[in-house]
mmCIF file of C-alpha atoms in Angstrom:
data_model
loop_
_atom_site.group_PDB
_atom_site.id
_atom_site.type_symbol
_atom_site.label_atom_id
_atom_site.label_comp_id
_atom_site.label_asym_id
_atom_site.label_seq_id
_atom_site.Cartn_x
_atom_site.Cartn_y
_atom_site.Cartn_z
ATOM 1 C CA MET A 111 127.581 105.291 87.254
ATOM 2 C CA MET A 112 124.041 104.202 86.539
ATOM 3 C CA PRO A 113 122.261 106.094 83.743
ATOM 4 C CA THR A 114 119.571 108.567 84.715
ATOM 5 C CA PRO A 115 116.125 107.146 83.909
ATOM 6 C CA ALA A 116 114.195 108.868 81.163
ATOM 7 C CA GLY A 117 111.987 111.630 82.478
ATOM 8 C CA HIS A 118 114.039 111.978 85.664
ATOM 9 C CA ALA A 119 116.882 114.177 84.500
ATOM 10 C CA PRO A 120 118.233 116.260 87.375
ATOM 11 C CA ARG A 121 117.120 119.852 87.253
ATOM 12 C CA PRO A 122 120.118 122.228 87.229
ATOM 13 C CA GLY A 123 120.354 124.440 90.282
ATOM 14 C CA GLY A 124 118.071 122.214 92.372
ATOM 15 C CA ARG A 125 120.302 122.500 95.405
ATOM 16 C CA PHE A 126 120.387 126.277 95.125
ATOM 17 C CA ALA A 127 116.612 126.349 94.713
ATOM 18 C CA ALA A 128 116.290 124.431 97.975
ATOM 19 C CA ALA A 129 118.849 126.692 99.658
ATOM 20 C CA GLY A 130 117.050 129.825 98.470
ATOM 21 C CA THR A 131 113.710 128.538 99.716
ATOM 22 C CA GLY A 132 115.264 127.656 103.062
ATOM 23 C CA LEU A 133 116.826 131.098 103.426
ATOM 24 C CA ALA A 134 113.496 132.729 102.580
ATOM 25 C CA ALA A 135 111.788 130.577 105.219
ATOM 26 C CA LEU A 136 114.363 131.604 107.840
ATOM 27 C CA ALA A 137 113.868 135.239 106.871
ATOM 28 C CA VAL A 138 110.129 134.847 107.484
ATOM 29 C CA VAL A 139 110.891 133.710 111.039
ATOM 30 C CA CYS A 140 113.189 136.712 111.511
ATOM 31 C CA TRP A 141 110.459 139.046 110.262
ATOM 32 C CA ALA A 142 107.794 137.485 112.498
ATOM 33 C CA VAL A 143 109.987 137.780 115.594
ATOM 34 C CA GLY A 144 110.765 141.367 114.632
ATOM 35 C CA THR A 145 107.055 142.125 114.437
ATOM 36 C CA THR A 146 105.887 140.461 117.633
ATOM 37 C CA ARG A 147 108.986 140.724 119.820
ATOM 38 C CA TRP A 148 111.326 143.527 118.702
ATOM 39 C CA GLN A 149 108.805 146.123 117.522
ATOM 40 C CA PRO A 150 106.933 146.415 120.871
ATOM 41 C CA LEU A 151 110.274 147.189 122.534
ATOM 42 C CA THR A 152 110.748 150.275 120.366
ATOM 43 C CA GLU A 153 107.374 151.907 120.944
ATOM 44 C CA PRO A 154 107.060 154.594 123.652
ATOM 45 C CA VAL A 155 105.271 153.450 126.789
ATOM 46 C CA GLY A 156 101.938 155.160 127.410
ATOM 47 C CA PRO A 157 99.801 157.222 125.052
ATOM 48 C CA TRP A 158 100.602 160.502 126.824
ATOM 49 C CA SER A 159 104.374 160.571 126.454
ATOM 50 C CA GLU A 160 105.698 164.102 127.048
ATOM 51 C CA ARG A 161 108.576 163.694 124.609
ATOM 52 C CA LEU A 162 108.388 162.450 121.041
ATOM 53 C CA PRO A 163 110.687 159.546 120.198
ATOM 54 C CA GLY A 164 114.019 160.416 118.605
ATOM 55 C CA GLU A 165 115.751 159.362 115.416
ATOM 56 C CA HIS A 166 116.376 155.599 115.007
ATOM 57 C CA THR A 167 113.747 154.786 117.642
ATOM 58 C CA TYR A 168 112.006 152.302 115.352
ATOM 59 C CA TRP A 169 115.105 150.219 114.612
ATOM 60 C CA ALA A 170 112.957 147.079 114.543
ATOM 61 C CA ARG A 171 111.191 148.417 111.445
ATOM 62 C CA ASP A 172 114.496 148.522 109.562
ATOM 63 C CA LEU A 173 115.401 144.994 110.615
ATOM 64 C CA ARG A 174 111.970 143.746 109.549
ATOM 65 C CA PHE A 175 112.360 145.400 106.158
ATOM 66 C CA LEU A 176 115.802 143.811 105.783
ATOM 67 C CA ALA A 177 114.281 140.437 106.651
ATOM 68 C CA LEU A 178 111.661 140.945 103.935
ATOM 69 C CA THR A 179 114.393 141.743 101.413
ATOM 70 C CA ALA A 180 116.082 138.497 102.460
ATOM 71 C CA VAL A 181 112.808 136.704 101.694
ATOM 72 C CA VAL A 182 112.806 138.222 98.209
ATOM 73 C CA ALA A 183 116.485 137.370 97.707
ATOM 74 C CA GLY A 184 115.874 133.756 98.683
ATOM 75 C CA LEU A 185 112.958 133.461 96.275
ATOM 76 C CA VAL A 186 114.959 135.031 93.430
ATOM 77 C CA LEU A 187 117.658 132.468 94.156
ATOM 78 C CA ALA A 188 115.108 129.653 94.264
ATOM 79 C CA GLY A 189 113.827 130.700 90.842
ATOM 80 C CA GLY A 190 117.302 130.837 89.332
ATOM 81 C CA GLY A 191 117.051 134.571 88.725
ATOM 82 C CA ARG A 192 114.659 134.015 85.829
ATOM 83 C CA ARG A 193 112.470 136.987 85.017
ATOM 84 C CA PRO A 194 109.044 135.462 85.867
ATOM 85 C CA SER A 195 110.189 134.142 89.242
ATOM 86 C CA THR A 196 112.040 137.369 90.027
ATOM 87 C CA LEU A 197 108.918 139.383 89.245
ATOM 88 C CA ARG A 198 106.818 137.143 91.511
ATOM 89 C CA ALA A 199 109.364 137.502 94.311
ATOM 90 C CA VAL A 200 109.385 141.298 94.011
ATOM 91 C CA LEU A 201 105.584 141.449 93.970
ATOM 92 C CA LEU A 202 105.474 139.240 97.060
ATOM 93 C CA GLY A 203 107.972 141.561 98.737
ATOM 94 C CA GLY A 204 105.799 144.577 97.965
ATOM 95 C CA GLY A 205 102.731 142.825 99.325
ATOM 96 C CA ALA A 206 104.689 141.762 102.399
ATOM 97 C CA LEU A 207 105.661 145.372 103.082
ATOM 98 C CA VAL A 208 101.997 146.403 102.979
ATOM 99 C CA ALA A 209 101.144 143.493 105.282
ATOM 100 C CA ASP A 210 103.996 144.501 107.592
ATOM 101 C CA VAL A 211 102.527 147.979 108.057
ATOM 102 C CA ALA A 212 99.069 146.514 108.730
ATOM 103 C CA VAL A 213 100.433 144.004 111.240
ATOM 104 C CA ASP A 214 102.517 146.709 112.918
ATOM 105 C CA ARG A 215 99.366 148.782 113.345
ATOM 106 C CA ALA A 216 97.600 145.810 114.964
ATOM 107 C CA ASP A 217 100.463 145.401 117.488
ATOM 108 C CA PRO A 218 100.427 141.589 117.825
ATOM 109 C CA THR A 219 102.543 140.109 120.603
ATOM 110 C CA GLY A 220 103.242 136.716 122.099
ATOM 111 C CA PRO A 221 104.272 133.287 120.788
ATOM 112 C CA GLY A 222 100.859 132.595 119.265
ATOM 113 C CA ALA A 223 101.040 135.656 117.031
ATOM 114 C CA THR A 224 104.592 134.751 116.038
ATOM 115 C CA VAL A 225 103.605 131.227 115.017
ATOM 116 C CA LEU A 226 100.622 132.516 113.040
ATOM 117 C CA LEU A 227 102.743 135.024 111.114
ATOM 118 C CA VAL A 228 105.379 132.368 110.411
ATOM 119 C CA ALA A 229 102.736 129.960 109.111
ATOM 120 C CA VAL A 230 101.224 132.554 106.771
ATOM 121 C CA GLY A 231 104.664 133.631 105.591
ATOM 122 C CA TRP A 232 105.805 130.067 104.952
ATOM 123 C CA LEU A 233 102.660 129.420 102.924
ATOM 124 C CA ALA A 234 103.366 132.453 100.729
ATOM 125 C CA VAL A 235 107.022 131.475 100.345
ATOM 126 C CA GLY A 236 106.143 127.875 99.518
ATOM 127 C CA ILE A 237 103.671 128.831 96.798
ATOM 128 C CA THR A 238 106.007 131.403 95.249
ATOM 129 C CA ALA A 239 109.024 129.089 95.344
ATOM 130 C CA THR A 240 107.063 126.199 93.826
ATOM 131 C CA LEU A 241 105.937 128.384 90.943
ATOM 132 C CA GLY A 242 109.500 129.573 90.435
ATOM 133 C CA VAL A 243 111.014 126.088 90.391
ATOM 134 C CA HIS A 244 108.358 124.204 88.420
ATOM 135 C CA GLY A 245 106.269 126.843 86.660
ATOM 136 C CA ASP A 246 108.827 128.779 84.591
ATOM 137 C CA ALA A 247 109.470 127.700 81.029
ATOM 138 C CA ALA A 248 112.949 129.278 80.825
ATOM 139 C CA PRO A 249 115.595 126.577 80.277
ATOM 140 C CA GLY A 250 118.242 127.799 82.692
ATOM 141 C CA PRO A 251 119.112 130.346 85.367
ATOM 142 C CA ASP A 252 119.863 133.981 84.620
ATOM 143 C CA ARG A 253 123.500 134.283 85.683
ATOM 144 C CA ALA A 254 123.523 138.086 85.456
ATOM 145 C CA VAL A 255 120.673 138.429 87.965
ATOM 146 C CA LEU A 256 122.230 135.853 90.272
ATOM 147 C CA ALA A 257 125.579 137.691 90.111
ATOM 148 C CA GLY A 258 123.931 140.992 91.045
ATOM 149 C CA LEU A 259 121.954 139.492 93.923
ATOM 150 C CA PRO A 260 124.922 139.087 96.347
ATOM 151 C CA VAL A 261 125.986 142.683 95.677
ATOM 152 C CA VAL A 262 122.593 143.849 96.931
ATOM 153 C CA THR A 263 122.654 141.584 99.988
ATOM 154 C CA VAL A 264 126.170 142.721 100.953
ATOM 155 C CA VAL A 265 125.020 146.356 101.065
ATOM 156 C CA LEU A 266 121.923 145.357 103.037
ATOM 157 C CA MET A 267 124.163 143.470 105.461
ATOM 158 C CA LEU A 268 126.099 146.707 106.033
ATOM 159 C CA VAL A 269 122.839 148.481 106.833
ATOM 160 C CA ALA A 270 121.968 145.722 109.290
ATOM 161 C CA VAL A 271 125.268 145.850 111.172
ATOM 162 C CA THR A 272 125.124 149.665 111.404
ATOM 163 C CA THR A 273 121.540 149.730 112.715
ATOM 164 C CA ARG A 274 121.334 151.716 115.929
ATOM 165 C CA SER A 275 118.875 153.050 118.478
ATOM 166 C CA PRO A 276 118.758 156.382 120.351
ATOM 167 C CA THR A 277 120.384 154.845 123.440
ATOM 168 C CA GLY A 278 122.171 151.782 122.056
ATOM 169 C CA ARG A 279 121.549 149.994 125.347
ATOM 170 C CA GLU A 280 118.681 147.701 124.362
ATOM 171 C CA PRO A 281 119.815 144.122 125.099
ATOM 172 C CA GLU A 282 117.786 142.764 122.186
ATOM 173 C CA LEU A 283 119.295 145.113 119.589
ATOM 174 C CA GLY A 284 122.691 143.424 119.273
ATOM 175 C CA PRO A 285 121.402 139.859 118.797
ATOM 176 C CA ALA A 286 118.694 141.070 116.409
ATOM 177 C CA VAL A 287 121.277 142.876 114.284
ATOM 178 C CA LEU A 288 123.613 139.880 114.179
ATOM 179 C CA VAL A 289 120.846 137.436 113.255
ATOM 180 C CA THR A 290 119.696 139.673 110.415
ATOM 181 C CA GLY A 291 123.254 140.298 109.248
ATOM 182 C CA LEU A 292 124.168 136.606 109.250
ATOM 183 C CA LEU A 293 121.012 135.813 107.294
ATOM 184 C CA LEU A 294 122.014 138.330 104.619
ATOM 185 C CA LEU A 295 125.575 136.974 104.678
ATOM 186 C CA ALA A 296 124.269 133.481 103.938
ATOM 187 C CA SER A 297 122.209 134.884 101.065
ATOM 188 C CA THR A 298 125.358 136.564 99.741
ATOM 189 C CA VAL A 299 127.506 133.436 99.744
ATOM 190 C CA VAL A 300 124.850 131.119 98.329
ATOM 191 C CA GLY A 301 123.810 133.687 95.721
ATOM 192 C CA ALA A 302 127.392 134.123 94.518
ATOM 193 C CA LEU A 303 127.850 130.363 94.222
ATOM 194 C CA ALA A 304 124.582 130.031 92.323
ATOM 195 C CA ALA A 305 125.851 132.492 89.707
ATOM 196 C CA VAL A 306 128.638 130.064 88.764
ATOM 197 C CA PRO A 307 127.760 127.016 86.627
ATOM 198 C CA GLY A 308 129.297 123.978 88.294
ATOM 199 C CA PRO A 309 131.643 125.716 90.773
ATOM 200 C CA GLY A 310 134.830 123.744 91.289
ATOM 201 C CA ARG A 311 136.828 123.292 94.454
ATOM 202 C CA PRO A 312 138.766 126.596 94.199
ATOM 203 C CA ARG A 313 135.562 128.614 94.088
ATOM 204 C CA LEU A 314 134.088 126.617 96.944
ATOM 205 C CA VAL A 315 137.167 127.530 98.987
ATOM 206 C CA VAL A 316 136.544 131.202 98.182
ATOM 207 C CA ALA A 317 132.915 130.843 99.286
ATOM 208 C CA VAL A 318 133.949 129.268 102.585
ATOM 209 C CA GLY A 319 136.454 132.081 103.082
ATOM 210 C CA MET A 320 133.723 134.657 102.520
ATOM 211 C CA ALA A 321 131.495 132.945 105.071
ATOM 212 C CA VAL A 322 134.300 132.890 107.643
ATOM 213 C CA VAL A 323 135.273 136.525 107.051
ATOM 214 C CA GLY A 324 131.672 137.670 107.298
ATOM 215 C CA GLY A 325 130.866 135.449 110.267
ATOM 216 C CA VAL A 326 133.863 136.799 112.201
ATOM 217 C CA GLY A 327 133.652 140.357 110.902
ATOM 218 C CA LEU A 328 130.042 141.051 111.838
ATOM 219 C CA PRO A 329 130.529 140.453 115.601
ATOM 220 C CA LEU A 330 133.760 142.492 115.471
ATOM 221 C CA VAL A 331 132.225 145.494 113.705
ATOM 222 C CA ARG A 332 129.083 145.608 115.813
ATOM 223 C CA PRO A 333 130.711 146.709 119.148
ATOM 224 C CA VAL A 334 132.340 149.732 117.462
ATOM 225 C CA GLY A 335 130.712 153.027 118.447
ATOM 226 C CA SER A 336 127.689 153.951 116.362
ATOM 227 C CA THR A 337 129.334 157.107 114.987
ATOM 228 C CA ASP A 338 132.487 155.232 113.892
ATOM 229 C CA ARG A 339 130.914 151.979 112.729
ATOM 230 C CA LEU A 340 130.242 152.841 109.092
ATOM 231 C CA PHE A 341 133.859 152.757 107.877
ATOM 232 C CA PRO A 342 134.845 149.349 109.337
ATOM 233 C CA ALA A 343 131.531 148.022 108.065
ATOM 234 C CA ALA A 344 132.411 149.372 104.613
ATOM 235 C CA VAL A 345 135.801 147.636 104.761
ATOM 236 C CA LEU A 346 134.085 144.361 105.632
ATOM 237 C CA GLY A 347 131.672 144.913 102.775
ATOM 238 C CA ALA A 348 134.559 145.615 100.400
ATOM 239 C CA VAL A 349 136.218 142.317 101.280
ATOM 240 C CA LEU A 350 132.960 140.464 100.664
ATOM 241 C CA LEU A 351 132.345 142.306 97.382
ATOM 242 C CA VAL A 352 135.810 141.316 96.182
ATOM 243 C CA GLY A 353 134.901 137.756 97.121
ATOM 244 C CA VAL A 354 131.690 138.052 95.115
ATOM 245 C CA ALA A 355 133.664 139.310 92.112
ATOM 246 C CA LEU A 356 136.185 136.512 92.569
ATOM 247 C CA LEU A 357 133.397 133.947 92.503
ATOM 248 C CA THR A 358 131.256 135.338 89.711
ATOM 249 C CA ARG A 359 133.834 136.688 87.234
ATOM 250 C CA PRO A 360 135.578 134.521 84.621
ATOM 251 C CA TRP A 361 138.923 132.941 85.511
ATOM 252 C CA PRO A 362 141.200 133.045 82.438
ATOM 253 C CA ASP A 363 143.117 129.769 82.137
ATOM 254 C CA GLY A 364 141.428 128.540 85.301
ATOM 255 C CA ARG A 365 142.982 131.236 87.513
ATOM 256 C CA PRO A 366 141.576 134.484 88.943
ATOM 257 C CA ALA A 367 142.483 137.750 87.216
ATOM 258 C CA TRP A 368 144.345 139.094 90.246
ATOM 259 C CA ARG A 369 145.330 142.416 88.663
ATOM 260 C CA ARG A 370 141.713 143.314 87.993
ATOM 261 C CA LEU A 371 140.714 142.248 91.485
ATOM 262 C CA VAL A 372 143.420 144.434 93.056
ATOM 263 C CA LEU A 373 142.115 147.414 91.096
ATOM 264 C CA LEU A 374 138.617 146.546 92.285
ATOM 265 C CA VAL A 375 139.494 146.855 95.997
ATOM 266 C CA PRO A 376 139.451 150.683 96.287
ATOM 267 C CA VAL A 377 136.311 150.795 94.155
ATOM 268 C CA THR A 378 134.487 148.388 96.470
ATOM 269 C CA VAL A 379 135.432 150.539 99.469
ATOM 270 C CA VAL A 380 134.673 153.993 98.061
ATOM 271 C CA VAL A 381 131.683 153.477 95.759
ATOM 272 C CA PRO A 382 129.281 151.587 98.098
ATOM 273 C CA LEU A 383 130.254 153.820 101.041
ATOM 274 C CA ALA A 384 129.656 156.992 99.025
ATOM 275 C CA LEU A 385 126.385 155.728 97.570
ATOM 276 C CA LEU A 386 125.092 154.535 100.943
ATOM 277 C CA SER A 387 126.089 157.746 102.726
ATOM 278 C CA GLY A 388 124.331 159.822 100.079
ATOM 279 C CA ALA A 389 121.232 157.637 100.187
ATOM 280 C CA LEU A 390 121.080 157.903 103.981
ATOM 281 C CA LEU A 391 121.302 161.703 103.808
ATOM 282 C CA VAL A 392 118.513 161.830 101.234
ATOM 283 C CA SER A 393 116.424 159.429 103.318
ATOM 284 C CA ALA A 394 116.788 161.672 106.372
ATOM 285 C CA ALA A 395 116.133 164.875 104.442
ATOM 286 C CA LEU A 396 112.976 163.507 102.824
ATOM 287 C CA ARG A 397 111.828 161.765 106.032
ATOM 288 C CA LEU A 398 111.088 158.588 104.080
ATOM 289 C CA GLY A 399 110.188 156.724 107.244
ATOM 290 C CA ALA A 400 107.497 159.207 108.310
ATOM 291 C CA PRO A 401 104.698 157.778 106.109
ATOM 292 C CA LEU A 402 105.321 154.281 107.461
ATOM 293 C CA THR A 403 105.382 155.621 111.007
ATOM 294 C CA ALA A 404 102.008 157.300 110.473
ATOM 295 C CA LEU A 405 100.422 154.331 108.666
ATOM 296 C CA ALA A 406 101.518 151.992 111.456
ATOM 297 C CA GLY A 407 99.903 154.257 114.053
ATOM 298 C CA ASN A 408 103.184 154.897 115.882
ATOM 299 C CA SER A 409 104.220 158.126 117.575
ATOM 300 C CA PRO A 410 105.868 160.575 115.156
ATOM 301 C CA ILE A 411 109.608 161.083 115.314
ATOM 302 C CA ALA A 412 111.016 164.359 116.628
ATOM 303 C CA GLY A 413 113.336 165.401 113.798
ATOM 304 C CA PRO A 414 114.424 163.308 110.802
ATOM 305 C CA ASP A 415 112.655 160.001 110.308
ATOM 306 C CA PRO A 416 114.975 158.203 107.861
ATOM 307 C CA PHE A 417 114.466 154.766 106.358
ATOM 308 C CA PRO A 418 117.996 153.274 106.282
ATOM 309 C CA ALA A 419 116.834 149.883 105.019
ATOM 310 C CA LEU A 420 115.221 151.416 101.933
ATOM 311 C CA ALA A 421 118.316 153.548 101.355
ATOM 312 C CA GLY A 422 120.422 150.390 101.541
ATOM 313 C CA LEU A 423 118.195 148.561 99.079
ATOM 314 C CA LEU A 424 118.401 151.365 96.520
ATOM 315 C CA THR A 425 122.173 151.581 97.024
ATOM 316 C CA GLY A 426 122.579 147.845 96.549
ATOM 317 C CA LEU A 427 120.515 147.820 93.374
ATOM 318 C CA LEU A 428 122.544 150.698 91.941
ATOM 319 C CA ALA A 429 125.840 149.057 92.919
ATOM 320 C CA ALA A 430 124.711 145.808 91.296
ATOM 321 C CA LEU A 431 124.074 147.628 88.012
ATOM 322 C CA LEU A 432 127.502 149.279 87.880
ATOM 323 C CA PRO A 433 129.702 146.278 86.948
ATOM 324 C CA ALA A 434 128.224 145.601 83.505
ATOM 325 C CA ARG A 435 130.652 142.791 82.662
ATOM 326 C CA PRO A 436 129.919 139.171 81.794
ATOM 327 C CA THR A 437 129.727 136.637 84.596
ATOM 328 C CA VAL A 438 131.061 133.111 84.506
ATOM 329 C CA GLY A 439 129.305 131.157 81.776
ATOM 330 C CA GLN A 440 128.006 134.266 80.006
ATOM 331 C CA GLU A 441 129.612 136.226 77.191
ATOM 332 C CA PRO A 442 128.812 139.873 76.384
ATOM 333 C CA GLY A 443 126.244 138.846 73.834
ATOM 334 C CA GLY A 444 124.401 136.725 76.371
ATOM 335 C CA VAL A 445 125.711 133.498 74.842
ATOM 336 C CA VAL A 446 126.619 130.751 77.246
ATOM 337 C CA PRO A 447 129.808 129.179 75.912
ATOM 338 C CA SER A 448 130.246 125.455 75.951
ATOM 339 C CA ARG A 449 133.168 124.352 78.108
ATOM 340 C CA PRO A 450 134.304 121.115 79.670
ATOM 341 C CA ALA A 451 132.821 120.336 83.056
ATOM 342 C CA SER A 452 136.340 119.930 84.463
ATOM 343 C CA ALA A 453 137.584 123.319 83.231
ATOM 344 C CA GLU A 454 137.719 124.786 86.738
ATOM 345 C CA ARG A 455 138.831 121.674 88.547
ATOM 346 C CA ARG A 456 142.327 121.806 87.145
#
């Protein structure tokens, strides 16, 4: 092997930085299509509608918000989870939400508007990602943040696959849900891999298995009736969360701690489902979506106006904080132990 020239040492996590930036760019496209294509489909026709729209009418708003969270997740991944880059990504996400409301109020439609929104979004993503990759002085990625990121995106994926409309008959709803869910699934798998320093072949096999399970599970869960969809979605999420734990937790003697993982299975089913159900009830009771509906100039909802995407985000963040155990390459004191590069290739 030829020696690396001085001044050209490879930057750790460069591939994950590129993957995170790419996922954020794809999420921008998803958001732009949601704004110019999906949102107009959800708005009542005519300004003199005799009946107010019902609950879950503005399903496109939830999918757009989920796409914006995928943008933030990609940028956090691109910055290696370091605090400065994470803060920039979160601030960009907050600004994007404000911009989303303003754009929704303007009601842009057509391919030209889509291209314009994509171009502006890509510019913002490019600047933020560049600052995260080249502007931070921190020496390495924050494994704890990267390990918590896929937990959040798994919960958001569950919100995506359970998104519904008053009728459930819109032909665009199913494809929109699957595209958003698959985008969050990709963020989950890549984020979990990024939390592991130098993942060996066994962990790569686990990551591929997660991608296959999620890629097959999402289309299978989606056709289930809207009232019965939450539990199978929670089971799918539990399988993926176990996969995240399998990837990001230490492997004693190069092997997974199967006993701990078996004990984790009921927790991954019950805890996220209970937290998400409670958050959805609170969201409906407080009508968290009503201010956004009013700011966007849309017709008010008759009855509860929940914000499932926000409930999912809060649930994911809380679930990510619960497992306060060290990730691979990080001891309880925050010390990264030195270990042979081939330790996990045995």
